GROMACS .gro file of C-alpha atoms in nm:
model
  311
    1MET     CA    1   0.000   0.000   0.000
    2ASN     CA    2   0.117   0.348  -0.086
    3SER     CA    3   0.268   0.505   0.227
    4SER     CA    4   0.080   0.836   0.188
    5LEU     CA    5  -0.249   0.649   0.147
    6PHE     CA    6  -0.172   0.440   0.456
    7ILE     CA    7  -0.098   0.753   0.657
    8THR     CA    8  -0.424   0.911   0.537
    9ILE     CA    9  -0.626   0.602   0.629
   10ILE     CA   10  -0.469   0.585   0.975
   11GLY     CA   11  -0.529   0.956   1.018
   12VAL     CA   12  -0.897   0.926   0.927
   13LEU     CA   13  -0.944   0.620   1.152
   14GLY     CA   14  -0.768   0.786   1.444
   15ALA     CA   15  -0.965   1.108   1.402
   16THR     CA   16  -1.290   0.911   1.372
   17LEU     CA   17  -1.228   0.728   1.699
   18ARG     CA   18  -1.124   1.046   1.881
   19LEU     CA   19  -1.419   1.248   1.752
   20ALA     CA   20  -1.664   0.964   1.818
   21THR     CA   21  -1.562   0.943   2.183
   22PRO     CA   22  -1.748   1.252   2.316
   23LEU     CA   23  -2.051   1.150   2.108
   24ILE     CA   24  -2.044   0.799   2.255
   25PHE     CA   25  -2.027   0.930   2.612
   26ALA     CA   26  -2.315   1.172   2.556
   27SER     CA   27  -2.529   0.926   2.359
   28LEU     CA   28  -2.491   0.668   2.637
   29GLY     CA   29  -2.606   0.935   2.880
   30GLY     CA   30  -2.905   0.997   2.658
   31VAL     CA   31  -2.985   0.625   2.648
   32PHE     CA   32  -2.991   0.598   3.028
   33SER     CA   33  -3.200   0.912   3.072
   34GLU     CA   34  -3.456   0.832   2.803
   35LYS     CA   35  -3.479   0.463   2.890
   36SER     CA   36  -3.610   0.585   3.226
   37GLY     CA   37  -3.855   0.824   3.059
   38VAL     CA   38  -3.676   1.161   3.078
   39VAL     CA   39  -3.582   1.342   2.757
   40ASN     CA   40  -3.241   1.503   2.806
   41ILE     CA   41  -3.193   1.779   2.552
   42ALA     CA   42  -2.963   1.931   2.817
   43LEU     CA   43  -2.676   1.706   2.706
   44GLU     CA   44  -2.534   1.995   2.505
   45GLY     CA   45  -2.520   2.215   2.815
   46ILE     CA   46  -2.382   1.930   3.024
   47MET     CA   47  -2.102   1.876   2.772
   48ILE     CA   48  -2.023   2.249   2.771
   49THR     CA   49  -2.011   2.250   3.152
   50GLY     CA   50  -1.797   1.935   3.166
   51ALA     CA   51  -1.555   2.074   2.909
   52PHE     CA   52  -1.504   2.397   3.102
   53PHE     CA   53  -1.481   2.246   3.450
   54GLY     CA   54  -1.242   1.979   3.324
   55VAL     CA   55  -1.004   2.259   3.228
   56LEU     CA   56  -1.077   2.456   3.546
   57GLY     CA   57  -0.999   2.152   3.762
   58SER     CA   58  -0.672   2.093   3.582
   59TYR     CA   59  -0.587   2.464   3.613
   60VAL     CA   60  -0.668   2.495   3.984
   61THR     CA   61  -0.507   2.170   4.099
   62GLY     CA   62  -0.233   2.132   3.840
   63ASN     CA   63  -0.356   1.776   3.787
   64ALA     CA   64  -0.551   1.684   3.474
   65TRP     CA   65  -0.699   1.377   3.645
   66MET     CA   66  -0.860   1.608   3.899
   67GLY     CA   67  -1.006   1.791   3.604
   68ILE     CA   68  -1.212   1.481   3.529
   69LEU     CA   69  -1.346   1.487   3.884
   70PHE     CA   70  -1.438   1.856   3.852
   71ALA     CA   71  -1.615   1.782   3.523
   72ILE     CA   72  -1.813   1.494   3.673
   73ILE     CA   73  -1.924   1.699   3.975
   74ALA     CA   74  -2.033   1.982   3.746
   75GLY     CA   75  -2.220   1.736   3.523
   76ILE     CA   76  -2.400   1.593   3.825
   77ALA     CA   77  -2.502   1.942   3.937
   78VAL     CA   78  -2.646   2.039   3.598
   79SER     CA   79  -2.824   1.706   3.550
   80PHE     CA   80  -2.971   1.731   3.901
   81ILE     CA   81  -3.132   2.062   3.803
   82HIS     CA   82  -3.279   1.900   3.492
   83ALA     CA   83  -3.401   1.602   3.696
   84TYR     CA   84  -3.565   1.827   3.956
   85LEU     CA   85  -3.742   2.035   3.691
   86SER     CA   86  -3.851   1.729   3.492
   87VAL     CA   87  -3.937   1.481   3.768
   88ASN     CA   88  -4.053   1.690   4.061
   89LEU     CA   89  -4.189   2.003   3.895
   90LYS     CA   90  -4.322   1.819   3.586
   91ALA     CA   91  -4.173   2.088   3.362
   92ASP     CA   92  -4.164   2.041   2.986
   93GLN     CA   93  -3.846   1.838   2.948
   94VAL     CA   94  -3.750   1.985   2.612
   95VAL     CA   95  -3.793   2.342   2.736
   96SER     CA   96  -3.595   2.259   3.051
   97GLY     CA   97  -3.312   2.109   2.847
   98VAL     CA   98  -3.293   2.396   2.600
   99GLY     CA   99  -3.297   2.647   2.887
  100ILE     CA  100  -3.007   2.467   3.053
  101ASN     CA  101  -2.814   2.465   2.725
  102VAL     CA  102  -2.852   2.840   2.678
  103PHE     CA  103  -2.770   2.912   3.041
  104ALA     CA  104  -2.465   2.682   3.045
  105ASP     CA  105  -2.316   2.843   2.735
  106ALA     CA  106  -2.358   3.192   2.879
  107LEU     CA  107  -2.234   3.092   3.226
  108MET     CA  108  -1.915   2.934   3.093
  109SER     CA  109  -1.842   3.250   2.892
  110PHE     CA  110  -1.872   3.449   3.215
  111LEU     CA  111  -1.657   3.202   3.410
  112ILE     CA  112  -1.378   3.217   3.150
  113VAL     CA  113  -1.339   3.586   3.225
  114LYS     CA  114  -1.386   3.532   3.600
  115PHE     CA  115  -1.118   3.265   3.642
  116PHE     CA  116  -0.881   3.323   3.351
  117GLY     CA  117  -0.916   3.696   3.285
  118THR     CA  118  -0.951   3.643   2.911
  119ALA     CA  119  -1.242   3.631   2.669
  120SER     CA  120  -1.349   3.338   2.451
  121GLN     CA  121  -1.098   3.080   2.571
  122THR     CA  122  -0.910   2.967   2.879
  123SER     CA  123  -0.539   2.937   2.939
  124VAL     CA  124  -0.361   2.621   2.826
  125VAL     CA  125  -0.364   2.354   3.099
  126ASP     CA  126  -0.230   2.004   3.149
  127SER     CA  127  -0.424   1.745   2.952
  128ILE     CA  128  -0.462   1.377   3.040
  129PRO     CA  129  -0.121   1.214   2.975
  130TYR     CA  130  -0.110   0.939   2.715
  131PRO     CA  131   0.193   0.718   2.633
  132THR     CA  132   0.205   0.798   2.262
  133GLU     CA  133   0.556   0.663   2.208
  134ALA     CA  134   0.487   0.337   2.391
  135MET     CA  135   0.163   0.286   2.199
  136ALA     CA  136   0.344   0.345   1.870
  137LYS     CA  137   0.561   0.040   1.941
  138VAL     CA  138   0.264  -0.198   1.963
  139PRO     CA  139   0.286  -0.445   1.672
  140ILE     CA  140   0.049  -0.384   1.379
  141LEU     CA  141  -0.187  -0.150   1.567
  142GLY     CA  142   0.083   0.092   1.684
  143PRO     CA  143   0.029   0.360   1.415
  144LEU     CA  144  -0.340   0.376   1.508
  145LEU     CA  145  -0.307   0.343   1.886
  146LYS     CA  146  -0.067   0.635   1.908
  147GLU     CA  147  -0.339   0.859   1.760
  148LEU     CA  148  -0.581   0.788   2.045
  149ASN     CA  149  -0.623   0.884   2.412
  150TRP     CA  150  -0.749   0.714   2.729
  151PHE     CA  151  -1.099   0.853   2.685
  152VAL     CA  152  -1.138   0.648   2.366
  153PHE     CA  153  -1.077   0.321   2.549
  154LEU     CA  154  -1.305   0.421   2.837
  155ALA     CA  155  -1.590   0.516   2.602
  156PHE     CA  156  -1.589   0.181   2.422
  157ILE     CA  157  -1.568  -0.010   2.749
  158LEU     CA  158  -1.867   0.183   2.883
  159VAL     CA  159  -2.071   0.097   2.576
  160PHE     CA  160  -2.067  -0.272   2.668
  161VAL     CA  161  -2.096  -0.201   3.041
  162SER     CA  162  -2.407   0.007   2.968
  163HIS     CA  163  -2.552  -0.266   2.748
  164TYR     CA  164  -2.497  -0.522   3.023
  165ILE     CA  165  -2.653  -0.299   3.290
  166ILE     CA  166  -2.961  -0.214   3.084
  167TYR     CA  167  -3.037  -0.560   2.947
  168LYS     CA  168  -2.879  -0.809   3.187
  169THR     CA  169  -2.931  -0.676   3.540
  170PRO     CA  170  -3.228  -0.617   3.774
  171LEU     CA  171  -3.144  -0.245   3.775
  172GLY     CA  172  -3.169  -0.239   3.397
  173LEU     CA  173  -3.507  -0.410   3.412
  174ARG     CA  174  -3.627  -0.143   3.656
  175ILE     CA  175  -3.497   0.134   3.429
  176ARG     CA  176  -3.676  -0.011   3.126
  177SER     CA  177  -3.999  -0.072   3.319
  178VAL     CA  178  -4.002   0.287   3.447
  179GLY     CA  179  -3.950   0.415   3.093
  180GLU     CA  180  -4.217   0.191   2.942
  181HIS     CA  181  -4.490   0.176   3.208
  182PRO     CA  182  -4.418   0.380   3.521
  183LYS     CA  183  -4.762   0.314   3.672
  184ALA     CA  184  -4.705  -0.063   3.664
  185ALA     CA  185  -4.351  -0.018   3.799
  186ASP     CA  186  -4.483   0.197   4.083
  187THR     CA  187  -4.745  -0.066   4.165
  188LEU     CA  188  -4.467  -0.324   4.197
  189GLY     CA  189  -4.282  -0.106   4.447
  190ILE     CA  190  -4.023   0.044   4.214
  191ASN     CA  191  -3.931   0.401   4.304
  192VAL     CA  192  -4.007   0.574   3.974
  193TYR     CA  193  -3.870   0.911   4.086
  194GLY     CA  194  -3.555   0.751   4.226
  195ILE     CA  195  -3.482   0.557   3.907
  196ARG     CA  196  -3.537   0.864   3.693
  197TYR     CA  197  -3.310   1.076   3.913
  198LEU     CA  198  -3.042   0.807   3.898
  199CYS     CA  199  -3.057   0.783   3.520
  200VAL     CA  200  -3.057   1.158   3.458
  201ILE     CA  201  -2.758   1.196   3.691
  202LEU     CA  202  -2.583   0.911   3.509
  203SER     CA  203  -2.645   1.102   3.188
  204GLY     CA  204  -2.486   1.406   3.353
  205ILE     CA  205  -2.175   1.209   3.443
  206LEU     CA  206  -2.143   1.061   3.095
  207GLY     CA  207  -2.218   1.390   2.921
  208ALA     CA  208  -1.958   1.568   3.134
  209LEU     CA  209  -1.701   1.302   3.041
  210GLY     CA  210  -1.785   1.374   2.678
  211GLY     CA  211  -1.715   1.743   2.735
  212ALA     CA  212  -1.393   1.672   2.924
  213THR     CA  213  -1.280   1.452   2.635
  214LEU     CA  214  -1.282   1.759   2.413
  215SER     CA  215  -1.106   1.995   2.652
  216ILE     CA  216  -0.847   1.786   2.837
  217GLY     CA  217  -0.842   1.475   2.620
  218ILE     CA  218  -0.821   1.596   2.262
  219MET     CA  219  -0.710   1.951   2.346
  220ASN     CA  220  -0.572   2.126   2.655
  221LEU     CA  221  -0.801   2.428   2.685
  222TYR     CA  222  -1.165   2.532   2.668
  223ARG     CA  223  -1.296   2.782   2.419
  224GLU     CA  224  -1.641   2.908   2.334
  225GLY     CA  225  -1.811   2.697   2.069
  226MET     CA  226  -1.591   2.396   2.142
  227VAL     CA  227  -1.885   2.159   2.188
  228SER     CA  228  -2.046   2.298   1.872
  229GLY     CA  229  -2.372   2.104   1.877
  230ARG     CA  230  -2.222   1.767   1.967
  231GLY     CA  231  -2.480   1.720   2.241
  232TYR     CA  232  -2.753   1.739   1.979
  233ILE     CA  233  -2.562   1.507   1.744
  234ALA     CA  234  -2.527   1.260   2.034
  235LEU     CA  235  -2.906   1.267   2.074
  236ALA     CA  236  -2.937   1.200   1.703
  237ALA     CA  237  -2.699   0.905   1.742
  238MET     CA  238  -2.911   0.775   2.028
  239ILE     CA  239  -3.228   0.799   1.819
  240PHE     CA  240  -3.058   0.647   1.513
  241GLY     CA  241  -2.936   0.369   1.743
  242ASN     CA  242  -3.292   0.304   1.862
  243TRP     CA  243  -3.209   0.387   2.225
  244LYS     CA  244  -2.958   0.098   2.247
  245PRO     CA  245  -2.597   0.150   2.365
  246ILE     CA  246  -2.421  -0.057   2.099
  247ASN     CA  247  -2.630   0.086   1.816
  248ALA     CA  248  -2.569   0.437   1.948
  249MET     CA  249  -2.196   0.364   1.937
  250TRP     CA  250  -2.216   0.272   1.567
  251ALA     CA  251  -2.419   0.583   1.494
  252SER     CA  252  -2.163   0.796   1.680
  253LEU     CA  253  -1.886   0.642   1.470
  254LEU     CA  254  -2.078   0.726   1.153
  255PHE     CA  255  -2.122   1.090   1.251
  256ALA     CA  256  -1.760   1.109   1.368
  257PHE     CA  257  -1.640   0.968   1.037
  258ALA     CA  258  -1.826   1.247   0.860
  259ASP     CA  259  -1.649   1.498   1.085
  260ALA     CA  260  -1.309   1.333   1.036
  261PHE     CA  261  -1.363   1.311   0.661
  262GLN     CA  262  -1.421   1.683   0.629
  263LEU     CA  263  -1.093   1.746   0.810
  264PHE     CA  264  -0.896   1.539   0.559
  265ALA     CA  265  -1.107   1.608   0.248
  266LYS     CA  266  -0.972   1.960   0.224
  267GLY     CA  267  -0.638   1.807   0.129
  268PHE     CA  268  -0.783   1.604  -0.157
  269GLY     CA  269  -0.776   1.895  -0.395
  270TRP     CA  270  -1.153   1.916  -0.444
  271THR     CA  271  -1.281   2.259  -0.545
  272LEU     CA  272  -1.561   2.290  -0.293
  273PRO     CA  273  -1.621   2.583  -0.055
  274GLY     CA  274  -1.477   2.522   0.291
  275GLU     CA  275  -1.821   2.574   0.442
  276MET     CA  276  -1.945   2.263   0.256
  277TYR     CA  277  -1.689   2.046   0.434
  278GLU     CA  278  -1.772   2.196   0.772
  279ALA     CA  279  -2.146   2.147   0.718
  280PHE     CA  280  -2.110   1.784   0.609
  281PRO     CA  281  -2.148   1.626   0.960
  282TYR     CA  282  -2.462   1.830   1.029
  283ILE     CA  283  -2.613   1.757   0.686
  284LEU     CA  284  -2.554   1.386   0.744
  285THR     CA  285  -2.721   1.412   1.087
  286MET     CA  286  -3.033   1.569   0.936
  287LEU     CA  287  -3.048   1.317   0.652
  288VAL     CA  288  -3.015   1.025   0.893
  289LEU     CA  289  -3.287   1.161   1.121
  290ALA     CA  290  -3.515   1.234   0.826
  291GLY     CA  291  -3.469   0.882   0.693
  292PHE     CA  292  -3.472   0.677   1.012
  293VAL     CA  293  -3.651   0.863   1.291
  294GLY     CA  294  -3.986   0.716   1.186
  295LYS     CA  295  -3.842   0.367   1.198
  296THR     CA  296  -3.721   0.384   1.556
  297GLN     CA  297  -3.929   0.344   1.869
  298ALA     CA  298  -3.871   0.546   2.183
  299PRO     CA  299  -3.963   0.412   2.528
  300ALA     CA  300  -4.340   0.447   2.570
  301ALA     CA  301  -4.321   0.691   2.862
  302ASP     CA  302  -4.025   0.893   2.726
  303GLY     CA  303  -4.089   1.260   2.797
  304VAL     CA  304  -4.408   1.192   2.995
  305PRO     CA  305  -4.403   1.331   3.353
  306TYR     CA  306  -4.524   1.086   3.616
  307GLU     CA  307  -4.746   1.181   3.907
  308LYS     CA  308  -4.704   0.932   4.187
  309GLY     CA  309  -5.026   0.754   4.273
  310GLN     CA  310  -5.211   0.862   3.960
  311ARG     CA  311  -5.447   0.614   3.797
   0.00000   0.00000   0.00000
């Protein structure tokens, strides 16, 4: 194989896996939340919050691993707000999520100035260390492995952990029952509110990890617009994947490939406007949703508030 072609293929594969990782985290969060019956449009805002606080944690402590902890705590806080509005106050879950997204974006812009004294982006911080040179020495897979980071491995592990939890454990059965028929679950003694809180908070943790992947995994700073609609694309991947972890992973890889392709396509010599390349991932998302959304089936009680004791 031509060496330049091999390098291009490895580059596209590596970029696809890296760019799919935040989508996988967020789409898994969406699966947990919506399997329990709570629509989580707030994943975009959770990713934004996780991305910023990942950097802030690394900046304040000087330890990028602590940045992950900061991101997770921030994700839990934002998802708790969404859970309270959706579960306790019976607010419209889409409106709640969109409100959180708008608020999170504005708040992080304010906090950049507050903590870093600059506008638009933070200072450069330590990112999660990755043994690039050691990975490059791995037989056969070395050229690809050196292009990755630890978040990639964690995301793919969590796909199968999530699948096992949802479909092979008593907790997963409770989650699915609450999302399909909360009245029947309540009658059997399952705490509908508790399960929904748990799943929304899990989505906050996973979404925040997706944001941290961008800021201290792929890069080493946070800037405005970094998440750039990935929370919404993750929701599209979840829908395309029919609310199943493994299918959502494949959908995330498809969308990430579109993103990676536009990065490398500019070097192919094609005479297309740069905006066409940048729009390609979003065009693909809309086409996929237009073609498949009617063929998927959401949990029966997804987005439906539950009033305890109602008949």
